[in-house]
Short mmCIF file of C-alpha atoms in Angstrom, two decimals:
data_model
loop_
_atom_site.label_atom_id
_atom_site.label_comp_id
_atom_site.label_asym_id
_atom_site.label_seq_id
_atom_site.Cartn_x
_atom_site.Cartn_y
_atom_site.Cartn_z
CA UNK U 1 98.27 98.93 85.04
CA UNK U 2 95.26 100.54 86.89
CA UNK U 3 96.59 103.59 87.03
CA UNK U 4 97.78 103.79 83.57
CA UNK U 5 94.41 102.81 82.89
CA UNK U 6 92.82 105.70 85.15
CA UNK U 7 95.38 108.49 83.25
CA UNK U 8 94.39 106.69 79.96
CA UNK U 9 90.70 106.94 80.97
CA UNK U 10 91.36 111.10 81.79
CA UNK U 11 93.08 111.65 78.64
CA UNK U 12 90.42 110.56 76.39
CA UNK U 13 88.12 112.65 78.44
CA UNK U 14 90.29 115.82 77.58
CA UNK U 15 92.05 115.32 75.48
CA UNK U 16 91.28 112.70 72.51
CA UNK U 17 90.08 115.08 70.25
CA UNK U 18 93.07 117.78 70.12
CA UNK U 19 96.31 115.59 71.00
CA UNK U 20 97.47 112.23 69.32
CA UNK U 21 99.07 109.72 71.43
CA UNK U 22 100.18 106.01 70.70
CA UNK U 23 98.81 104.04 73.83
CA UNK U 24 99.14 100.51 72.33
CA UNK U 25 102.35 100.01 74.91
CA UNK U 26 99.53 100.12 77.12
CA UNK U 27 98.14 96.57 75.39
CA UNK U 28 101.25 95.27 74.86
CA UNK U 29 102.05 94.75 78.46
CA UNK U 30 98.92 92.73 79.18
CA UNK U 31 100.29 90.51 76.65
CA UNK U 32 103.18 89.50 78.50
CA UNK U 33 101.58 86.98 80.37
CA UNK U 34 97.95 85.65 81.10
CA UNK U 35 97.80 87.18 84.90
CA UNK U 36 99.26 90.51 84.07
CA UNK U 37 95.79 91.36 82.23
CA UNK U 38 93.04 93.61 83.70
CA UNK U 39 90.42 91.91 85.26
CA UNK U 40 88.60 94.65 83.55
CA UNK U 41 89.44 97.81 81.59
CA UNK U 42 87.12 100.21 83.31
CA UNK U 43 83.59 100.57 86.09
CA UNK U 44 81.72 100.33 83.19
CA UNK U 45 82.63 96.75 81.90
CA UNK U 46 81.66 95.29 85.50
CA UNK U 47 78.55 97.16 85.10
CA UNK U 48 77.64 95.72 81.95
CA UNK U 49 78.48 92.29 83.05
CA UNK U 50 76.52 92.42 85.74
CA UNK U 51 73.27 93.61 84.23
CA UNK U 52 73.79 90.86 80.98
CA UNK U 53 74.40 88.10 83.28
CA UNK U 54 77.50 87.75 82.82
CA UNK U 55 79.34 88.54 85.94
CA UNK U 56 80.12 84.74 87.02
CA UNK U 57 82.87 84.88 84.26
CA UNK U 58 84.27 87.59 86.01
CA UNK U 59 84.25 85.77 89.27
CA UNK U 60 86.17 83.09 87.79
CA UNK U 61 88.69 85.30 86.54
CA UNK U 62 89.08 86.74 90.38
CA UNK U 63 89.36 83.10 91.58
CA UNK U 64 92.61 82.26 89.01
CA UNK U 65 93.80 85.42 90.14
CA UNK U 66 93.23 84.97 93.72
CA UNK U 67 95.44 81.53 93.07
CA UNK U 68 97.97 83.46 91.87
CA UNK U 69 98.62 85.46 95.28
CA UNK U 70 98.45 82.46 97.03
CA UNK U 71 101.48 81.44 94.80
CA UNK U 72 103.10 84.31 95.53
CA UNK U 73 102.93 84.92 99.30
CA UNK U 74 103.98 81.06 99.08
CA UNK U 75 107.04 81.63 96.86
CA UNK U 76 107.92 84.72 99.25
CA UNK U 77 107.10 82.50 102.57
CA UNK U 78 109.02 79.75 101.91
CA UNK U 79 111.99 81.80 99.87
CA UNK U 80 111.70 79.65 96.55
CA UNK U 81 114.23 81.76 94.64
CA UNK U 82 115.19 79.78 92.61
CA UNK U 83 111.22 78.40 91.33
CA UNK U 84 111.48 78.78 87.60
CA UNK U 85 107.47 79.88 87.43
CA UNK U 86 108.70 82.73 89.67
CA UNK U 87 111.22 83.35 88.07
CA UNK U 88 109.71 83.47 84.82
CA UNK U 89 106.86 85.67 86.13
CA UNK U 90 109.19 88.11 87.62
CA UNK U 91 110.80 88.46 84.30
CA UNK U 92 107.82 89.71 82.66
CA UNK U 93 106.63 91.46 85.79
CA UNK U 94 109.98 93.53 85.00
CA UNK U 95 109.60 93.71 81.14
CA UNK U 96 105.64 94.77 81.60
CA UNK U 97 107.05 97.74 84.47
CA UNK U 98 109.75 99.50 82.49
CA UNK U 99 107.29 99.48 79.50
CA UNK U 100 104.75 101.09 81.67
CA UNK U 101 107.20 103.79 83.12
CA UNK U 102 108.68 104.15 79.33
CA UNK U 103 104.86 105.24 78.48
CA UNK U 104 104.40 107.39 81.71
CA UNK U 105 106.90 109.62 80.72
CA UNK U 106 106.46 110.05 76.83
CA UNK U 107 102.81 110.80 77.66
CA UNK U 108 103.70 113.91 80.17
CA UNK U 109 106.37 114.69 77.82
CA UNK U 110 103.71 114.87 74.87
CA UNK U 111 101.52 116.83 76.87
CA UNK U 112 104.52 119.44 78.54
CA UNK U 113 105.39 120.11 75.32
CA UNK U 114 102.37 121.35 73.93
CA UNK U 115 101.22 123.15 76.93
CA UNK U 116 104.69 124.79 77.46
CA UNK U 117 104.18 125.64 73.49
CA UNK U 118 100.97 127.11 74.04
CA UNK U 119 99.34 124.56 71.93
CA UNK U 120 97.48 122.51 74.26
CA UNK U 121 93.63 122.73 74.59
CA UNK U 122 91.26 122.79 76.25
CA UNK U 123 92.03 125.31 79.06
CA UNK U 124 90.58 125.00 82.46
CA UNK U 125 87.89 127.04 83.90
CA UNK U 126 87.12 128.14 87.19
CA UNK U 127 83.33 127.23 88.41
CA UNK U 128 81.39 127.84 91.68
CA UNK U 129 80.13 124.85 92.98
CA UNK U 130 76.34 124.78 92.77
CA UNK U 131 74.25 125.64 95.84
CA UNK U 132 70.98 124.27 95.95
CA UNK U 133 68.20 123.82 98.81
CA UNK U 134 66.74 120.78 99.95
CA UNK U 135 63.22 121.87 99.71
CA UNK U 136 63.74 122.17 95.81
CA UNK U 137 66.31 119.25 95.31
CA UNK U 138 64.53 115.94 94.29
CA UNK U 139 66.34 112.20 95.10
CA UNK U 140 66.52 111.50 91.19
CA UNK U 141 68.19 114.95 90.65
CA UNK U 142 70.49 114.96 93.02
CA UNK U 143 71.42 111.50 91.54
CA UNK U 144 71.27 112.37 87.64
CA UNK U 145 72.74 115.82 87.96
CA UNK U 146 75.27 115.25 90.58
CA UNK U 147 76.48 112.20 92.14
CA UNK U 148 76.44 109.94 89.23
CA UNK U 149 77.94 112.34 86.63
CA UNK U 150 80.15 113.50 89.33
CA UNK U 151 79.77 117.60 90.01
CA UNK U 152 79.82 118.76 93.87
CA UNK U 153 76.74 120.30 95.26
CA UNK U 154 76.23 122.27 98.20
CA UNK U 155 72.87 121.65 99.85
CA UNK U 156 71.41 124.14 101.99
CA UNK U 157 67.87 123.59 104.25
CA UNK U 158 68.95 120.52 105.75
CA UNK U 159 68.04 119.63 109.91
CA UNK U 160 70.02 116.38 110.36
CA UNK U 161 69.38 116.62 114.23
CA UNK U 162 65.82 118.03 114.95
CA UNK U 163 66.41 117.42 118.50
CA UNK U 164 69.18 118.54 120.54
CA UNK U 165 71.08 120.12 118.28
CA UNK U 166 74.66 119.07 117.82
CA UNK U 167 76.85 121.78 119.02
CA UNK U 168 80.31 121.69 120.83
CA UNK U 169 78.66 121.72 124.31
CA UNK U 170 76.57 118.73 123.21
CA UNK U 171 79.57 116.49 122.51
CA UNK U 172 81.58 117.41 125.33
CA UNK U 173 78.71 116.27 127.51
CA UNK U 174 77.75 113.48 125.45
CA UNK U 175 81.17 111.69 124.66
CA UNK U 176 83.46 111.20 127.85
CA UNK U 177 85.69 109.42 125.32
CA UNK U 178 89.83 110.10 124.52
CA UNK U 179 90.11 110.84 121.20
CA UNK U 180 92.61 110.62 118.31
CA UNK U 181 94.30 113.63 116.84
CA UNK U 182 95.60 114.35 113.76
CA UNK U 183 97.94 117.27 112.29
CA UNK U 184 99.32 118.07 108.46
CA UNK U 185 102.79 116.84 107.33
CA UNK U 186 103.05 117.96 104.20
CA UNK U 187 106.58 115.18 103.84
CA UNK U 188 104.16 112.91 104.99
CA UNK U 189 102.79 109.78 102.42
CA UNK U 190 99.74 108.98 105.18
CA UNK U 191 96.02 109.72 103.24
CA UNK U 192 95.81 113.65 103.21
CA UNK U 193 99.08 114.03 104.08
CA UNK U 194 97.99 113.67 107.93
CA UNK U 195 100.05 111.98 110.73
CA UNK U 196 99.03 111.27 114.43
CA UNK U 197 99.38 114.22 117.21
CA UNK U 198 98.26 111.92 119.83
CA UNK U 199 95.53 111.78 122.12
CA UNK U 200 92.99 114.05 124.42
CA UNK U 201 90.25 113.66 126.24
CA UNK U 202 87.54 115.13 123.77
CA UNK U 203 86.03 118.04 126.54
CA UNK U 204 89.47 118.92 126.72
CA UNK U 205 90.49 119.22 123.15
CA UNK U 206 87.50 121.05 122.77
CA UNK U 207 88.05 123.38 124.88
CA UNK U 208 91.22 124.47 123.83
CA UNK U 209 91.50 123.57 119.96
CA UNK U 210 90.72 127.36 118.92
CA UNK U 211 92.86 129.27 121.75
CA UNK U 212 95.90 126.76 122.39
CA UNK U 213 98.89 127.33 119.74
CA UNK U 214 99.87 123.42 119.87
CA UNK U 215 96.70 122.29 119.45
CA UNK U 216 95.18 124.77 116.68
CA UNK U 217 97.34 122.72 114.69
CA UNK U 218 95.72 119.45 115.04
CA UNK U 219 92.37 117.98 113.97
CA UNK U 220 89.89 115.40 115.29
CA UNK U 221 89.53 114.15 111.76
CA UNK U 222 86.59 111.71 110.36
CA UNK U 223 85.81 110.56 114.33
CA UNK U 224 83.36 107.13 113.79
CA UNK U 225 80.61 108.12 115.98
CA UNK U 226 78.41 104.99 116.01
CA UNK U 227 81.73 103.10 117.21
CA UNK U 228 82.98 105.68 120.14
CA UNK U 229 80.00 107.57 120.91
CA UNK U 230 76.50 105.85 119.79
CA UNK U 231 74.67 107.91 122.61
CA UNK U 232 74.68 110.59 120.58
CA UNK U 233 71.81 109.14 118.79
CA UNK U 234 70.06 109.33 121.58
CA UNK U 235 67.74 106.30 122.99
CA UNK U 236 65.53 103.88 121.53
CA UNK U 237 64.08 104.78 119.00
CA UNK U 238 67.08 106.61 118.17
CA UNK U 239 65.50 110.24 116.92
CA UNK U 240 69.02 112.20 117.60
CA UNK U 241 70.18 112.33 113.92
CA UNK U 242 67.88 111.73 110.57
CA UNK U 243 69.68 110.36 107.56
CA UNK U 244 69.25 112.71 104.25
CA UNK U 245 67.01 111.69 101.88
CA UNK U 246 69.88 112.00 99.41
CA UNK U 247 72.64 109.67 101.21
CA UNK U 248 69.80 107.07 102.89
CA UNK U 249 70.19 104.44 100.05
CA UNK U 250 73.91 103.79 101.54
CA UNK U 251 74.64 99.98 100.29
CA UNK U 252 76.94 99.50 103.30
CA UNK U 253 73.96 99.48 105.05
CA UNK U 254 72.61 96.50 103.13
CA UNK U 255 75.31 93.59 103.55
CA UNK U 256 74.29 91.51 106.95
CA UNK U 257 78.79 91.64 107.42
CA UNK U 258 79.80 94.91 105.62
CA UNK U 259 82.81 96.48 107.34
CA UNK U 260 81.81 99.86 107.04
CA UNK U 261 78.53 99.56 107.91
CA UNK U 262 78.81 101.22 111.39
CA UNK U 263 81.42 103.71 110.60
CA UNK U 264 79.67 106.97 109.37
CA UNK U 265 78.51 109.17 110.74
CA UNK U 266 81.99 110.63 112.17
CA UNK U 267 83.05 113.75 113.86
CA UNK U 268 85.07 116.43 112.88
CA UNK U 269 86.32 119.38 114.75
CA UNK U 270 89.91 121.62 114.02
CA UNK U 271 91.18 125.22 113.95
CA UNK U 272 91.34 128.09 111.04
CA UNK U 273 94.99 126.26 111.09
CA UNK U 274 94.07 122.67 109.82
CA UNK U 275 93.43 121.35 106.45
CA UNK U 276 93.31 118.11 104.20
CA UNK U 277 95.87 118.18 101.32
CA UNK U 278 94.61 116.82 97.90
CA UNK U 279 93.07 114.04 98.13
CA UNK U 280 90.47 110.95 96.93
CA UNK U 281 88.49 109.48 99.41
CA UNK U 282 89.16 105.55 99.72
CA UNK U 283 87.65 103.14 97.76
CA UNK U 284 85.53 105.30 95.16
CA UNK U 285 83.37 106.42 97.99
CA UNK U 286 80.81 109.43 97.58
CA UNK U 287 81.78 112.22 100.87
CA UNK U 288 79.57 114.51 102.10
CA UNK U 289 80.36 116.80 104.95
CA UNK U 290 77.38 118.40 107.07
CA UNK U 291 79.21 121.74 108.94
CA UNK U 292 77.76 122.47 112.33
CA UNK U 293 80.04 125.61 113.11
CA UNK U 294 82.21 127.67 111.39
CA UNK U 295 82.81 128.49 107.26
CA UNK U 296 85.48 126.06 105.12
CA UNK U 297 87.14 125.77 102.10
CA UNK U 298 86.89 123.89 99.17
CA UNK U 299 89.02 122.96 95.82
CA UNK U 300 87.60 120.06 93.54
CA UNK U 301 88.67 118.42 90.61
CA UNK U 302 87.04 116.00 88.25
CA UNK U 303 88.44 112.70 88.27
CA UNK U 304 88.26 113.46 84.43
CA UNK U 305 91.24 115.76 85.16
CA UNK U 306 93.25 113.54 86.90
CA UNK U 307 95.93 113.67 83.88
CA UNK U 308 96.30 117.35 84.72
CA UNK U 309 97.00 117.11 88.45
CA UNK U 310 100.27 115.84 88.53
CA UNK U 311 98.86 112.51 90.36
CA UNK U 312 101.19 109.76 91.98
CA UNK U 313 100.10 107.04 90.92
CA UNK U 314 98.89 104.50 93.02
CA UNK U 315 98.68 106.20 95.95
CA UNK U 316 95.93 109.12 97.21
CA UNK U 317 98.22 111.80 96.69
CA UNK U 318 99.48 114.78 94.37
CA UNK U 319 102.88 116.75 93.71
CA UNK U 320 100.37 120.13 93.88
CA UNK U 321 99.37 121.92 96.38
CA UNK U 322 95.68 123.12 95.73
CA UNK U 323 95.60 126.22 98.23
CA UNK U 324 99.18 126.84 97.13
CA UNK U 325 99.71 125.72 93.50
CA UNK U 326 102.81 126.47 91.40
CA UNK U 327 101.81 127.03 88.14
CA UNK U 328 105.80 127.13 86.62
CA UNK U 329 106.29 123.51 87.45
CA UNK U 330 102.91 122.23 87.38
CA UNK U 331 102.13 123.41 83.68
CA UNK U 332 99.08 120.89 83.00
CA UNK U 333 97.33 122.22 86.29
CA UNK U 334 95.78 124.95 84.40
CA UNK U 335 94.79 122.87 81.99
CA UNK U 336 91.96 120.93 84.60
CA UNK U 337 88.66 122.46 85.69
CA UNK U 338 88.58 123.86 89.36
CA UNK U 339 85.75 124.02 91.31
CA UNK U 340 85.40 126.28 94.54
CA UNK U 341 83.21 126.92 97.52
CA UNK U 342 82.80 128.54 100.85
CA UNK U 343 80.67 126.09 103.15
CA UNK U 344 78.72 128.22 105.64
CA UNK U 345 77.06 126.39 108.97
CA UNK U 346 74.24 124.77 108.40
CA UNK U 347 75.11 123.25 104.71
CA UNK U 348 76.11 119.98 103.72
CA UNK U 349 78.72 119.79 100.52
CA UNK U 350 78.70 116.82 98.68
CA UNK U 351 81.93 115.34 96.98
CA UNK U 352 81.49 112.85 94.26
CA UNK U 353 83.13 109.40 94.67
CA UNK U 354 86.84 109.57 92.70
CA UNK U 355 87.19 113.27 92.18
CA UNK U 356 90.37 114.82 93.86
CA UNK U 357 89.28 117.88 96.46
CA UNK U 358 91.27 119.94 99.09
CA UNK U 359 89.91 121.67 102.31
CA UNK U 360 90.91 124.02 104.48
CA UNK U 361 89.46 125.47 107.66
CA UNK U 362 88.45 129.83 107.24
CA UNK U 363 87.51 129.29 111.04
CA UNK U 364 87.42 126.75 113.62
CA UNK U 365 84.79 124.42 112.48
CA UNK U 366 82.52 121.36 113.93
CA UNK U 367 80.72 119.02 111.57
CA UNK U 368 79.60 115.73 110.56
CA UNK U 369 80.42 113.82 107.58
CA UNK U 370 79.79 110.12 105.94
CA UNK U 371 81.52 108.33 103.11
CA UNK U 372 79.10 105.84 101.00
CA UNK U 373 78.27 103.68 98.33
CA UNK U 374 75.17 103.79 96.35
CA UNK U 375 73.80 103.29 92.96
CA UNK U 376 75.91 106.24 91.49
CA UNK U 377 79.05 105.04 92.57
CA UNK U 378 78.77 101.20 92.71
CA UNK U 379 80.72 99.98 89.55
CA UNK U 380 83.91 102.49 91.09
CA UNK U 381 83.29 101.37 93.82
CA UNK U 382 83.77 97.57 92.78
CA UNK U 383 86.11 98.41 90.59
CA UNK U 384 88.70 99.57 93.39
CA UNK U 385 87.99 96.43 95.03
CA UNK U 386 89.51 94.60 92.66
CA UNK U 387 92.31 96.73 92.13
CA UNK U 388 93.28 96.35 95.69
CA UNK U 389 92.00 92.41 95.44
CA UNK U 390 89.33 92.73 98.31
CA UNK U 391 87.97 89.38 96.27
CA UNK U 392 84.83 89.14 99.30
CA UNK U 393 83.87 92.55 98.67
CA UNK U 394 83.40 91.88 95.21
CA UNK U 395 81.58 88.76 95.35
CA UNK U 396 79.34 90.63 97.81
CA UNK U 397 78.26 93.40 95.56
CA UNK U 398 77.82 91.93 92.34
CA UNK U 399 76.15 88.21 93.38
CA UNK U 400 72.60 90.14 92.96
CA UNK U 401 71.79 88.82 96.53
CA UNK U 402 73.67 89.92 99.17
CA UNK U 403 73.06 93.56 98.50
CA UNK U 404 69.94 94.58 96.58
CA UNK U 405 70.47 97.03 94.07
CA UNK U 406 69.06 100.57 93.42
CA UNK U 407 67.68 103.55 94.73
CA UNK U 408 63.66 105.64 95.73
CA UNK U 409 63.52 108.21 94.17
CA UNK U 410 60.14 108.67 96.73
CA UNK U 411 63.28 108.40 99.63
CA UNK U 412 62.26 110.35 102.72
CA UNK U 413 64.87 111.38 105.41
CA UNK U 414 65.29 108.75 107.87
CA UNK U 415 65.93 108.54 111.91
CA UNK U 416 68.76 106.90 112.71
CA UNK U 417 66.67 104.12 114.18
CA UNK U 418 64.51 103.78 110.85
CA UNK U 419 67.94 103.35 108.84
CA UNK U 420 69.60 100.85 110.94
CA UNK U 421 66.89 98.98 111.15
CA UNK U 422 65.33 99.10 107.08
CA UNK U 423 64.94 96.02 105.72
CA UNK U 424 65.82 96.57 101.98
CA UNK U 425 65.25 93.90 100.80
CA UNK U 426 61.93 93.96 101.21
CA UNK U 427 61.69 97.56 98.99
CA UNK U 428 61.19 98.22 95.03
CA UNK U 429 63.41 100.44 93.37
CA UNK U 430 63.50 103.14 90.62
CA UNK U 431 66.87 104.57 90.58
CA UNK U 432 69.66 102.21 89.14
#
């Protein structure tokens, strides 16, 4: 149901006003039966809930579902067959899918038509992504024009290590760790299409990763740094890295027992020979990736698009190939906006929380990069929660407590030691 819901969500976006199409199937199912409803439709029903007060109704909701699992894994544990509730439920778990799959495929074959017909609209268009420097770039901009209405930004004039700076050398001397490798499968269902190639001592990998013909092929990919290497941020008072004004805000940084609190930032280096297939980053998150050497790659889509892009649902991944696409079998795919860009050294591309992107390496690269949540991206951000029934993380975000809410739009760049160690709760905000 959610990700009928997300396609439903990206055809109204494009096309609602130029193609008809009977989505009441779409109702119908939730009808079957009391716990085969949404939770919620969309983001923006847990945001208004939320900010009217209303959000304990939800929570109830979660906890009746949250029953219902436990029923579940119990009917599974103890092999209750033959449980008439189960098998009643099953029924219409059956009924509600084959209605669901029924509507999949009349709305692409809606849609093929047309476009095959030449009487779908709107076309796509092909758009640079903006490139803007930090020195002009205010918090509340960067929030209104680009994360929260979802467009990728470059951002150039950024120092995120005004110390030592963070080359190659630097890490080989820094981190005396073995390392994880990673390499593209494109058979492969693992996020980004990426599987393990094993592991190297990180001096030695990067020493050879440009030169070696083996390992130009795989990728130290989204390395957390605070877990394997914290001395990279140097000693107390921990100058070695400053946070962007921009990205500071993270509210993973506000829950005292957030899981990803200490996982960005992370570490990536690869060849001209490694890429990331089509992907969305997990959870709703917002991306940005800081490069430290060498020039990459990048496709986006809007998660407005998503109806065009040939999306499995469910999963993270795509039929298309976005270095590679096949236009003949992928009709709809020029249909959905592309975005491009060519990150240089030195700049930091931002990705939007939701929005489907591809990179590939133009040379062998180093860089930095953190995935977060923030006022921009919250109510996605919940939202997935629920859809993958992370009940806690829920609670956590939406009991007005735990984590504060908002964003400064007088932010400053932070050290590393000033942002682990901000106590937000004691702040005002102006950004929500």
């Amino acid at each position: 149901l959610s990700s009928i819901a997300d396609l439903k969500f990206s055809f109204e976006a494009k096309y609602s006003k130029t193609v008809e199409f009977d989505w009441s199937n779409f109702y119908v199912v939730q009808k079957l039966h009391v716990n085969m409803r949404m939770l919620v439709q969309r983001p923006e029903a847990i945001e208004s809930a939320f900010h009217r007060g209303q959000i304990q109704a939800l929570w109830k909701q979660i906890e009746a579902r949250a029953a219902l699992v436990r029923d579940i894994q119990t009917w599974i544990d103890t092999k209750e067959e033959k449980n008439a509730t189960r098998i009643r439920f099953g029924a219409k778990l059956s009924k509600g899918y084959g209605i669901l799959r029924k509507l999949f495929g009349r709305l692409y074959k809606t849609l093929h038509t047309r476009a095959l017909g030449g009487k779908l609209e709107p076309m796509g268009r092909t758009l640079p992504v903006d490139r803007r420097n930090a020195s002009e770039l205010s918090v509340r901009e960067f929030i209104e024009s680009y994360a929260r209405p979802g467009n990728p930004v470059i951002i150039t004039g950024l120092n995120l290590t005004r110390e030592e700076p963070w080359t190659l050398e630097f890490f080989k001397q820094t981190c005396n760790k073995s390392v994880e490798l990673r390499e593209k499968n494109a058979s492969k269902k693992s996020w980004g299409r990426l599987q393990d190639a094993g592991h190297l001592p990180l001096a030695e990998f990067i020493d050879t990763f440009a030169t070696n013909a083996t390992r130009k092929k795989w990728y130290l990919h989204d390395w957390p740094l605070p877990s394997w290497c914290p001395e990279v941020f140097g000693p107390a008072p921990y100058t070695g890295f400053h946070m962007p004004k921009y990205f500071a805000g993270d509210y993973f940084q506000r829950g005292a027992f957030e899981r990803y609190q200490h996982s960005w930032p992370s570490l990536f280096v690869g060849s001209e020979e490694t890429e990331s297939a089509l992907h969305v980053d997990t959870g709703g998150t917002n991306f940005w990736l800081h490069l430290l050497s060498g020039r990459k790659e990048w496709k986006f889509y809007s998660r407005r698009d998503l109806i065009n892009l040939y999306w499995k649902p469910s999963t993270a991944h795509y039929y298309i190939d976005a270095f590679r696409p096949k236009q003949e079998f992928f009709p709809l795919l020029k249909h959905a906006d592309l975005y491009t860009g060519i990150q240089e050294p030195g700049e930091l591309m931002f990705i939007p929380g939701g929005n489907p992107h591809a990179v590939r390496n133009l040379e062998p690269i180093h860089g930095v990069s953190m995935n977060y949540v923030d006022a921009s991206n919250v109510w996605m951000y919940i939202w997935t929660q629920l859809q993958e029934e992370e009940w806690g993380a829920v609670e956590m975000f939406t009991d007005n407590v735990s984590i504060p809410h908002g964003l400064r739009s007088d932010q400053k760049d932070l050290s590393w030691g000033e942002w682990k160690s901000t106590s937000w709760n004691e702040l005002q905000f102006d950004i929500f």
